[in-house]
PDB file of C-alpha atoms in Angstrom:
ATOM      1  CA  SER A  13      10.653  -8.583   6.750  1.00  0.00           C
ATOM      2  CA  ALA A  14      10.932  -5.171   7.829  1.00  0.00           C
ATOM      3  CA  VAL A  15      10.275  -3.048  11.518  1.00  0.00           C
ATOM      4  CA  ILE A  16       9.602   0.789   9.537  1.00  0.00           C
ATOM      5  CA  SER A  17       8.678   3.057  11.947  1.00  0.00           C
ATOM      6  CA  GLN A  18       7.150   5.696  11.181  1.00  0.00           C
ATOM      7  CA  LYS A  19       6.011   9.578  13.749  1.00  0.00           C
ATOM      8  CA  PRO A  20       4.299  11.058  14.070  1.00  0.00           C
ATOM      9  CA  SER A  21       1.821   8.738  13.674  1.00  0.00           C
ATOM     10  CA  ARG A  22      -1.476  11.100  13.804  1.00  0.00           C
ATOM     11  CA  ASP A  23      -1.589  15.192  13.654  1.00  0.00           C
ATOM     12  CA  ILE A  24      -3.858  17.517  12.416  1.00  0.00           C
ATOM     13  CA  CYS A  25      -2.634  20.734  11.044  1.00  0.00           C
ATOM     14  CA  GLN A  26      -3.893  24.521  10.267  1.00  0.00           C
ATOM     15  CA  ARG A  27      -3.353  25.316   6.100  1.00  0.00           C
ATOM     16  CA  GLY A  28      -0.849  26.983   5.555  1.00  0.00           C
ATOM     17  CA  THR A  29       1.645  25.069   7.286  1.00  0.00           C
ATOM     18  CA  SER A  30       3.967  22.565   6.818  1.00  0.00           C
ATOM     19  CA  LEU A  31       4.079  19.003   8.895  1.00  0.00           C
ATOM     20  CA  THR A  32       7.597  16.559   7.885  1.00  0.00           C
ATOM     21  CA  ILE A  33       7.131  13.547   8.703  1.00  0.00           C
ATOM     22  CA  GLN A  34       8.974  10.369   9.191  1.00  0.00           C
ATOM     23  CA  CYS A  35      10.437   6.889   8.861  1.00  0.00           C
ATOM     24  CA  GLN A  36      13.258   5.051  10.490  1.00  0.00           C
ATOM     25  CA  VAL A  37      13.688   1.307   8.433  1.00  0.00           C
ATOM     26  CA  ASP A  38      15.938  -1.703  11.469  1.00  0.00           C
ATOM     27  CA  SER A  39      18.097  -2.484   7.959  1.00  0.00           C
ATOM     28  CA  GLN A  40      19.566  -0.939   5.160  1.00  0.00           C
ATOM     29  CA  VAL A  41      16.938  -0.197   1.764  1.00  0.00           C
ATOM     30  CA  THR A  42      18.048   0.596  -0.614  1.00  0.00           C
ATOM     31  CA  MET A  43      14.513   1.545  -2.177  1.00  0.00           C
ATOM     32  CA  MET A  44      11.692   3.734  -0.633  1.00  0.00           C
ATOM     33  CA  PHE A  45       8.048   4.857  -0.209  1.00  0.00           C
ATOM     34  CA  TRP A  46       6.328   7.677  -0.265  1.00  0.00           C
ATOM     35  CA  TYR A  47       2.363   6.576  -0.413  1.00  0.00           C
ATOM     36  CA  ARG A  48      -0.473   8.723   0.266  1.00  0.00           C
ATOM     37  CA  GLN A  49      -3.530   6.855   1.281  1.00  0.00           C
ATOM     38  CA  GLN A  50      -7.046   9.525   0.741  1.00  0.00           C
ATOM     39  CA  PRO A  51     -10.319   8.643   2.801  1.00  0.00           C
ATOM     40  CA  GLY A  52     -11.742   5.782   2.010  1.00  0.00           C
ATOM     41  CA  GLN A  53      -9.336   5.431  -0.800  1.00  0.00           C
ATOM     42  CA  SER A  54      -6.458   3.137  -1.815  1.00  0.00           C
ATOM     43  CA  LEU A  55      -3.042   3.925  -2.240  1.00  0.00           C
ATOM     44  CA  THR A  56      -1.306   6.214  -4.819  1.00  0.00           C
ATOM     45  CA  LEU A  57       2.406   6.743  -5.426  1.00  0.00           C
ATOM     46  CA  ILE A  58       4.088  10.142  -4.429  1.00  0.00           C
ATOM     47  CA  ALA A  59       7.960   9.828  -5.047  1.00  0.00           C
ATOM     48  CA  THR A  60      10.288   7.456  -4.771  1.00  0.00           C
ATOM     49  CA  ALA A  61      12.822   8.166  -2.130  1.00  0.00           C
ATOM     50  CA  ASN A  62      16.538   7.683  -3.935  1.00  0.00           C
ATOM     51  CA  GLN A  63      19.393   7.385  -0.693  1.00  0.00           C
ATOM     52  CA  GLY A  64      21.412   9.822  -3.067  1.00  0.00           C
ATOM     53  CA  SER A  65      19.635  11.936  -4.964  1.00  0.00           C
ATOM     54  CA  GLU A  66      16.572  13.790  -5.720  1.00  0.00           C
ATOM     55  CA  ALA A  67      12.941  11.398  -5.404  1.00  0.00           C
ATOM     56  CA  THR A  68      11.239  10.439  -8.211  1.00  0.00           C
ATOM     57  CA  TYR A  69       7.533  12.393  -8.263  1.00  0.00           C
ATOM     58  CA  GLU A  70       4.568  10.404  -9.792  1.00  0.00           C
ATOM     59  CA  SER A  71       3.002  12.526 -12.325  1.00  0.00           C
ATOM     60  CA  GLY A  72       0.489  15.084 -10.167  1.00  0.00           C
ATOM     61  CA  PHE A  73       2.822  15.521  -7.018  1.00  0.00           C
ATOM     62  CA  VAL A  74       6.058  17.567  -7.217  1.00  0.00           C
ATOM     63  CA  ILE A  75       9.033  18.725  -5.560  1.00  0.00           C
ATOM     64  CA  ASP A  76       7.925  22.081  -3.847  1.00  0.00           C
ATOM     65  CA  LYS A  77       4.618  20.298  -2.354  1.00  0.00           C
ATOM     66  CA  PHE A  78       5.830  16.871  -1.225  1.00  0.00           C
ATOM     67  CA  PRO A  79       9.657  18.076  -0.483  1.00  0.00           C
ATOM     68  CA  ILE A  80      11.716  14.818   0.361  1.00  0.00           C
ATOM     69  CA  SER A  81      14.892  13.214   3.063  1.00  0.00           C
ATOM     70  CA  ARG A  82      16.959  10.592   2.348  1.00  0.00           C
ATOM     71  CA  PRO A  83      20.593  11.205   4.280  1.00  0.00           C
ATOM     72  CA  ASN A  84      21.281   7.227   4.214  1.00  0.00           C
ATOM     73  CA  LEU A  85      20.181   3.769   3.165  1.00  0.00           C
ATOM     74  CA  THR A  86      17.419   3.736   6.810  1.00  0.00           C
ATOM     75  CA  PHE A  87      15.459   7.024   6.950  1.00  0.00           C
ATOM     76  CA  SER A  88      14.284   9.292   4.736  1.00  0.00           C
ATOM     77  CA  THR A  89      11.709  12.683   5.829  1.00  0.00           C
ATOM     78  CA  LEU A  90       8.077  13.566   3.429  1.00  0.00           C
ATOM     79  CA  THR A  91       6.605  16.657   3.875  1.00  0.00           C
ATOM     80  CA  VAL A  92       3.639  18.354   3.155  1.00  0.00           C
ATOM     81  CA  SER A  93       4.050  22.179   2.890  1.00  0.00           C
ATOM     82  CA  ASN A  94       1.877  25.201   2.771  1.00  0.00           C
ATOM     83  CA  MET A  95      -1.402  22.678   3.644  1.00  0.00           C
ATOM     84  CA  SER A  96      -4.717  23.081   2.201  1.00  0.00           C
ATOM     85  CA  PRO A  97      -7.350  20.340   3.880  1.00  0.00           C
ATOM     86  CA  GLU A  98      -7.614  18.607   0.934  1.00  0.00           C
ATOM     87  CA  ASP A  99      -3.985  17.295   1.662  1.00  0.00           C
ATOM     88  CA  SER A 100      -5.734  15.761   4.912  1.00  0.00           C
ATOM     89  CA  SER A 101      -4.179  11.894   4.303  1.00  0.00           C
ATOM     90  CA  ILE A 102      -3.019   9.431   5.393  1.00  0.00           C
ATOM     91  CA  TYR A 103       0.806   9.221   4.473  1.00  0.00           C
ATOM     92  CA  LEU A 104       2.488   6.052   4.075  1.00  0.00           C
ATOM     93  CA  CYS A 105       6.469   4.674   3.871  1.00  0.00           C
ATOM     94  CA  SER A 106       7.252   1.897   2.722  1.00  0.00           C
ATOM     95  CA  VAL A 107      10.278  -0.265   2.015  1.00  0.00           C
ATOM     96  CA  ARG A 108      10.860  -2.985  -1.081  1.00  0.00           C
ATOM     97  CA  LEU A 109      12.585  -5.746   0.084  1.00  0.00           C
ATOM     98  CA  GLN A 110      13.608  -9.114  -2.163  1.00  0.00           C
ATOM     99  CA  GLU A 111      10.607  -7.937  -4.552  1.00  0.00           C
ATOM    100  CA  LYS A 112       7.745  -7.712  -1.993  1.00  0.00           C
ATOM    101  CA  LEU A 113       6.570  -4.556   0.413  1.00  0.00           C
ATOM    102  CA  PHE A 114       6.308  -3.866   3.216  1.00  0.00           C
ATOM    103  CA  PHE A 115       4.299  -0.640   5.216  1.00  0.00           C
ATOM    104  CA  GLY A 116       5.120   1.401   8.464  1.00  0.00           C
ATOM    105  CA  SER A 117       1.662   2.140  10.163  1.00  0.00           C
ATOM    106  CA  GLY A 118       1.308   5.353   8.893  1.00  0.00           C
ATOM    107  CA  THR A 119       0.659   8.783  10.006  1.00  0.00           C
ATOM    108  CA  GLN A 120      -3.350  10.171   9.853  1.00  0.00           C
ATOM    109  CA  LEU A 121      -2.851  14.130   8.697  1.00  0.00           C
ATOM    110  CA  SER A 122      -6.517  15.856   9.179  1.00  0.00           C
ATOM    111  CA  VAL A 123      -5.842  20.166   8.027  1.00  0.00           C
ATOM    112  CA  LEU A 124      -8.043  22.511   9.424  1.00  0.00           C
TER     113      LEU A 124
ATOM    114  CA  GLY B  11      -1.739   3.313 -17.412  1.00  0.00           C
ATOM    115  CA  GLN B  12      -1.888   0.256 -15.710  1.00  0.00           C
ATOM    116  CA  GLN B  13      -5.615  -0.404 -13.792  1.00  0.00           C
ATOM    117  CA  LEU B  14      -6.446  -3.255 -11.246  1.00  0.00           C
ATOM    118  CA  ASN B  15      -9.995  -3.830 -11.025  1.00  0.00           C
ATOM    119  CA  GLN B  16     -11.124  -5.359  -7.642  1.00  0.00           C
ATOM    120  CA  SER B  17     -14.192  -7.149  -6.576  1.00  0.00           C
ATOM    121  CA  PRO B  18     -16.503  -6.720  -4.704  1.00  0.00           C
ATOM    122  CA  GLN B  19     -15.808  -3.267  -3.454  1.00  0.00           C
ATOM    123  CA  SER B  20     -17.109  -4.195  -0.116  1.00  0.00           C
ATOM    124  CA  MET B  21     -18.918  -8.271   1.834  1.00  0.00           C
ATOM    125  CA  PHE B  22     -20.566  -8.511   5.091  1.00  0.00           C
ATOM    126  CA  ILE B  23     -20.263 -12.384   6.242  1.00  0.00           C
ATOM    127  CA  GLN B  24     -21.381 -14.854   8.294  1.00  0.00           C
ATOM    128  CA  GLU B  25     -18.263 -16.027  10.672  1.00  0.00           C
ATOM    129  CA  GLY B  26     -17.488 -19.710   9.468  1.00  0.00           C
ATOM    130  CA  GLU B  27     -18.127 -19.030   6.003  1.00  0.00           C
ATOM    131  CA  ASP B  28     -15.649 -18.471   2.904  1.00  0.00           C
ATOM    132  CA  VAL B  29     -14.976 -15.209   1.120  1.00  0.00           C
ATOM    133  CA  SER B  30     -13.095 -14.748  -1.750  1.00  0.00           C
ATOM    134  CA  MET B  31     -12.261 -11.549  -3.904  1.00  0.00           C
ATOM    135  CA  ASN B  32     -10.209 -11.783  -6.819  1.00  0.00           C
ATOM    136  CA  CYS B  33      -7.948  -8.466  -9.348  1.00  0.00           C
ATOM    137  CA  THR B  34      -8.179  -8.364 -12.738  1.00  0.00           C
ATOM    138  CA  SER B  35      -6.009  -6.212 -15.089  1.00  0.00           C
ATOM    139  CA  SER B  36      -5.563  -4.184 -18.325  1.00  0.00           C
ATOM    140  CA  SER B  37      -1.529  -5.824 -18.071  1.00  0.00           C
ATOM    141  CA  ILE B  38       0.332  -8.623 -17.766  1.00  0.00           C
ATOM    142  CA  PHE B  39       2.233  -8.188 -14.355  1.00  0.00           C
ATOM    143  CA  ASN B  40       4.880 -10.048 -12.750  1.00  0.00           C
ATOM    144  CA  THR B  41       4.262 -10.407  -9.516  1.00  0.00           C
ATOM    145  CA  TRP B  42       1.161 -10.186  -7.557  1.00  0.00           C
ATOM    146  CA  LEU B  43       0.111  -8.909  -3.606  1.00  0.00           C
ATOM    147  CA  TRP B  44      -2.195  -9.422  -0.874  1.00  0.00           C
ATOM    148  CA  TYR B  45      -1.426  -6.783   1.495  1.00  0.00           C
ATOM    149  CA  LYS B  46      -4.556  -6.259   4.984  1.00  0.00           C
ATOM    150  CA  GLN B  47      -5.460  -3.115   6.178  1.00  0.00           C
ATOM    151  CA  ASP B  48      -6.506  -2.521  10.037  1.00  0.00           C
ATOM    152  CA  PRO B  49      -7.894   0.698  10.801  1.00  0.00           C
ATOM    153  CA  GLY B  50      -5.148   3.215  11.989  1.00  0.00           C
ATOM    154  CA  GLU B  51      -2.698   1.522  10.555  1.00  0.00           C
ATOM    155  CA  GLY B  52      -0.507   0.460   7.487  1.00  0.00           C
ATOM    156  CA  PRO B  53      -1.061  -2.666   4.497  1.00  0.00           C
ATOM    157  CA  VAL B  54       0.106  -5.678   6.295  1.00  0.00           C
ATOM    158  CA  LEU B  55       1.889  -8.017   3.589  1.00  0.00           C
ATOM    159  CA  LEU B  56      -0.908 -11.809   3.812  1.00  0.00           C
ATOM    160  CA  ILE B  57       1.207 -12.804   0.602  1.00  0.00           C
ATOM    161  CA  ALA B  58       3.198 -12.933  -2.365  1.00  0.00           C
ATOM    162  CA  LEU B  59       2.744 -14.273  -5.927  1.00  0.00           C
ATOM    163  CA  TYR B  60       5.493 -14.205  -8.660  1.00  0.00           C
ATOM    164  CA  LYS B  61       4.852 -17.174 -11.169  1.00  0.00           C
ATOM    165  CA  ALA B  62       1.668 -17.396 -13.753  1.00  0.00           C
ATOM    166  CA  GLY B  63      -0.027 -19.939 -11.505  1.00  0.00           C
ATOM    167  CA  GLU B  64       1.093 -20.168  -8.754  1.00  0.00           C
ATOM    168  CA  LEU B  65      -0.848 -21.282  -5.763  1.00  0.00           C
ATOM    169  CA  THR B  66       0.401 -19.447  -1.917  1.00  0.00           C
ATOM    170  CA  SER B  67      -1.642 -20.610   1.518  1.00  0.00           C
ATOM    171  CA  ASN B  68      -1.217 -18.484   4.414  1.00  0.00           C
ATOM    172  CA  GLY B  69      -3.198 -20.695   7.143  1.00  0.00           C
ATOM    173  CA  ARG B  70      -6.540 -19.561   6.454  1.00  0.00           C
ATOM    174  CA  LEU B  71      -5.273 -17.990   2.935  1.00  0.00           C
ATOM    175  CA  THR B  72      -4.772 -19.109  -0.279  1.00  0.00           C
ATOM    176  CA  ALA B  73      -3.982 -16.359  -3.022  1.00  0.00           C
ATOM    177  CA  GLN B  74      -3.912 -17.580  -6.891  1.00  0.00           C
ATOM    178  CA  PHE B  75      -2.037 -16.346  -9.406  1.00  0.00           C
ATOM    179  CA  GLY B  76      -3.802 -16.348 -12.761  1.00  0.00           C
ATOM    180  CA  ILE B  77      -2.409 -17.777 -15.602  1.00  0.00           C
ATOM    181  CA  THR B  78      -2.795 -15.351 -18.216  1.00  0.00           C
ATOM    182  CA  ARG B  79      -1.366 -12.296 -15.605  1.00  0.00           C
ATOM    183  CA  LYS B  80      -4.242 -10.268 -15.423  1.00  0.00           C
ATOM    184  CA  ASP B  81      -5.658 -11.610 -12.662  1.00  0.00           C
ATOM    185  CA  SER B  82      -5.612 -12.659  -9.132  1.00  0.00           C
ATOM    186  CA  PHE B  83      -7.523 -13.684  -6.704  1.00  0.00           C
ATOM    187  CA  LEU B  84      -8.047 -14.356  -2.671  1.00  0.00           C
ATOM    188  CA  ASN B  85     -10.074 -16.683  -0.904  1.00  0.00           C
ATOM    189  CA  ILE B  86     -10.504 -17.182   2.953  1.00  0.00           C
ATOM    190  CA  SER B  87     -11.854 -19.859   4.537  1.00  0.00           C
ATOM    191  CA  ALA B  88     -13.770 -20.113   8.127  1.00  0.00           C
ATOM    192  CA  SER B  89     -13.458 -16.750   8.327  1.00  0.00           C
ATOM    193  CA  ILE B  90     -13.885 -14.929  12.331  1.00  0.00           C
ATOM    194  CA  PRO B  91     -14.438 -12.691  13.080  1.00  0.00           C
ATOM    195  CA  SER B  92     -10.396 -10.412  13.011  1.00  0.00           C
ATOM    196  CA  ASP B  93     -11.095 -11.152   9.557  1.00  0.00           C
ATOM    197  CA  VAL B  94     -12.871  -7.801   9.663  1.00  0.00           C
ATOM    198  CA  GLY B  95     -10.706  -5.690   7.430  1.00  0.00           C
ATOM    199  CA  ILE B  96     -10.033  -3.398   3.874  1.00  0.00           C
ATOM    200  CA  TYR B  97      -7.670  -6.052   2.141  1.00  0.00           C
ATOM    201  CA  PHE B  98      -6.159  -5.171  -1.270  1.00  0.00           C
ATOM    202  CA  CYS B  99      -4.435  -6.780  -3.857  1.00  0.00           C
ATOM    203  CA  ALA B 100      -1.364  -4.835  -5.680  1.00  0.00           C
ATOM    204  CA  GLY B 101       0.302  -5.542  -8.554  1.00  0.00           C
ATOM    205  CA  GLN B 102       4.021  -5.055 -10.019  1.00  0.00           C
ATOM    206  CA  GLY B 103       3.858  -4.816 -13.661  1.00  0.00           C
ATOM    207  CA  GLN B 104       6.811  -4.681 -16.398  1.00  0.00           C
ATOM    208  CA  GLY B 105       7.466  -1.976 -19.511  1.00  0.00           C
ATOM    209  CA  GLN B 106       7.204   1.531 -18.429  1.00  0.00           C
ATOM    210  CA  TYR B 107       5.842   1.394 -15.735  1.00  0.00           C
ATOM    211  CA  GLY B 108       8.528  -1.062 -14.090  1.00  0.00           C
ATOM    212  CA  ASN B 109       9.379  -1.617 -10.346  1.00  0.00           C
ATOM    213  CA  LYS B 110       5.706   0.299  -9.054  1.00  0.00           C
ATOM    214  CA  LEU B 111       3.258  -0.890  -7.937  1.00  0.00           C
ATOM    215  CA  VAL B 112      -0.155  -0.297  -8.738  1.00  0.00           C
ATOM    216  CA  PHE B 113      -3.093  -0.822  -6.172  1.00  0.00           C
ATOM    217  CA  GLY B 114      -6.992  -1.901  -6.718  1.00  0.00           C
ATOM    218  CA  ALA B 115      -9.167  -0.188  -4.853  1.00  0.00           C
ATOM    219  CA  GLY B 116      -9.829  -2.345  -1.548  1.00  0.00           C
ATOM    220  CA  THR B 117     -12.220  -5.455  -0.109  1.00  0.00           C
ATOM    221  CA  ILE B 118     -13.763  -4.275   2.546  1.00  0.00           C
ATOM    222  CA  LEU B 119     -14.913  -7.429   4.768  1.00  0.00           C
ATOM    223  CA  ARG B 120     -17.746  -7.282   7.461  1.00  0.00           C
ATOM    224  CA  VAL B 121     -17.976 -10.805   9.092  1.00  0.00           C
ATOM    225  CA  LYS B 122     -20.990 -11.895  11.575  1.00  0.00           C
ATOM    226  CA  SER B 123     -20.238 -13.342  14.550  1.00  0.00           C
TER     227      SER B 123
END
């Protein structure tokens, strides 16, 4: 398995501001992913973070709203930009190891 | 796109009872994964299944990859209070969906002690 550290664990933000979430993995991984979990809902893939290239976004998610960095094989950031209350969710980073997907503990974001 | 139907949506059972939940898909999957999520935490992988017909156990948990490759179930035997949480199935498909995992809506499990 992998140890995935995600921070902040929670934050309360004002609308119009941006928040950057960090994800650190204890081993080098090729594929890192960012998910959103809206209240009471399942997990929705935002994007795949590729080291050395731009992230690949899923339908309904755009780079201007959710810019992602992947500077090396152990680290990634997701920024939630120009936040609105609809962005209130849990944001989760995950990594794929040996055909299994492991998750960080998530960032609980509340936007006022 | 690919969709997973997970049932039941929620269960409220007596401690010591067995629990069963399942997921069905409209298309074939190559991998089935089962996760448990506790409040305020990320999902934790319970069992991974890779072959049609595969039956795998992890303690009191047993999961099976359906023969048709379109379904999977998870059983929990002799439930205890710490089994409380949300259980998600996830399937990895093929074709145009490649390596992407699709998640079920989750089963909320509550246990009466």
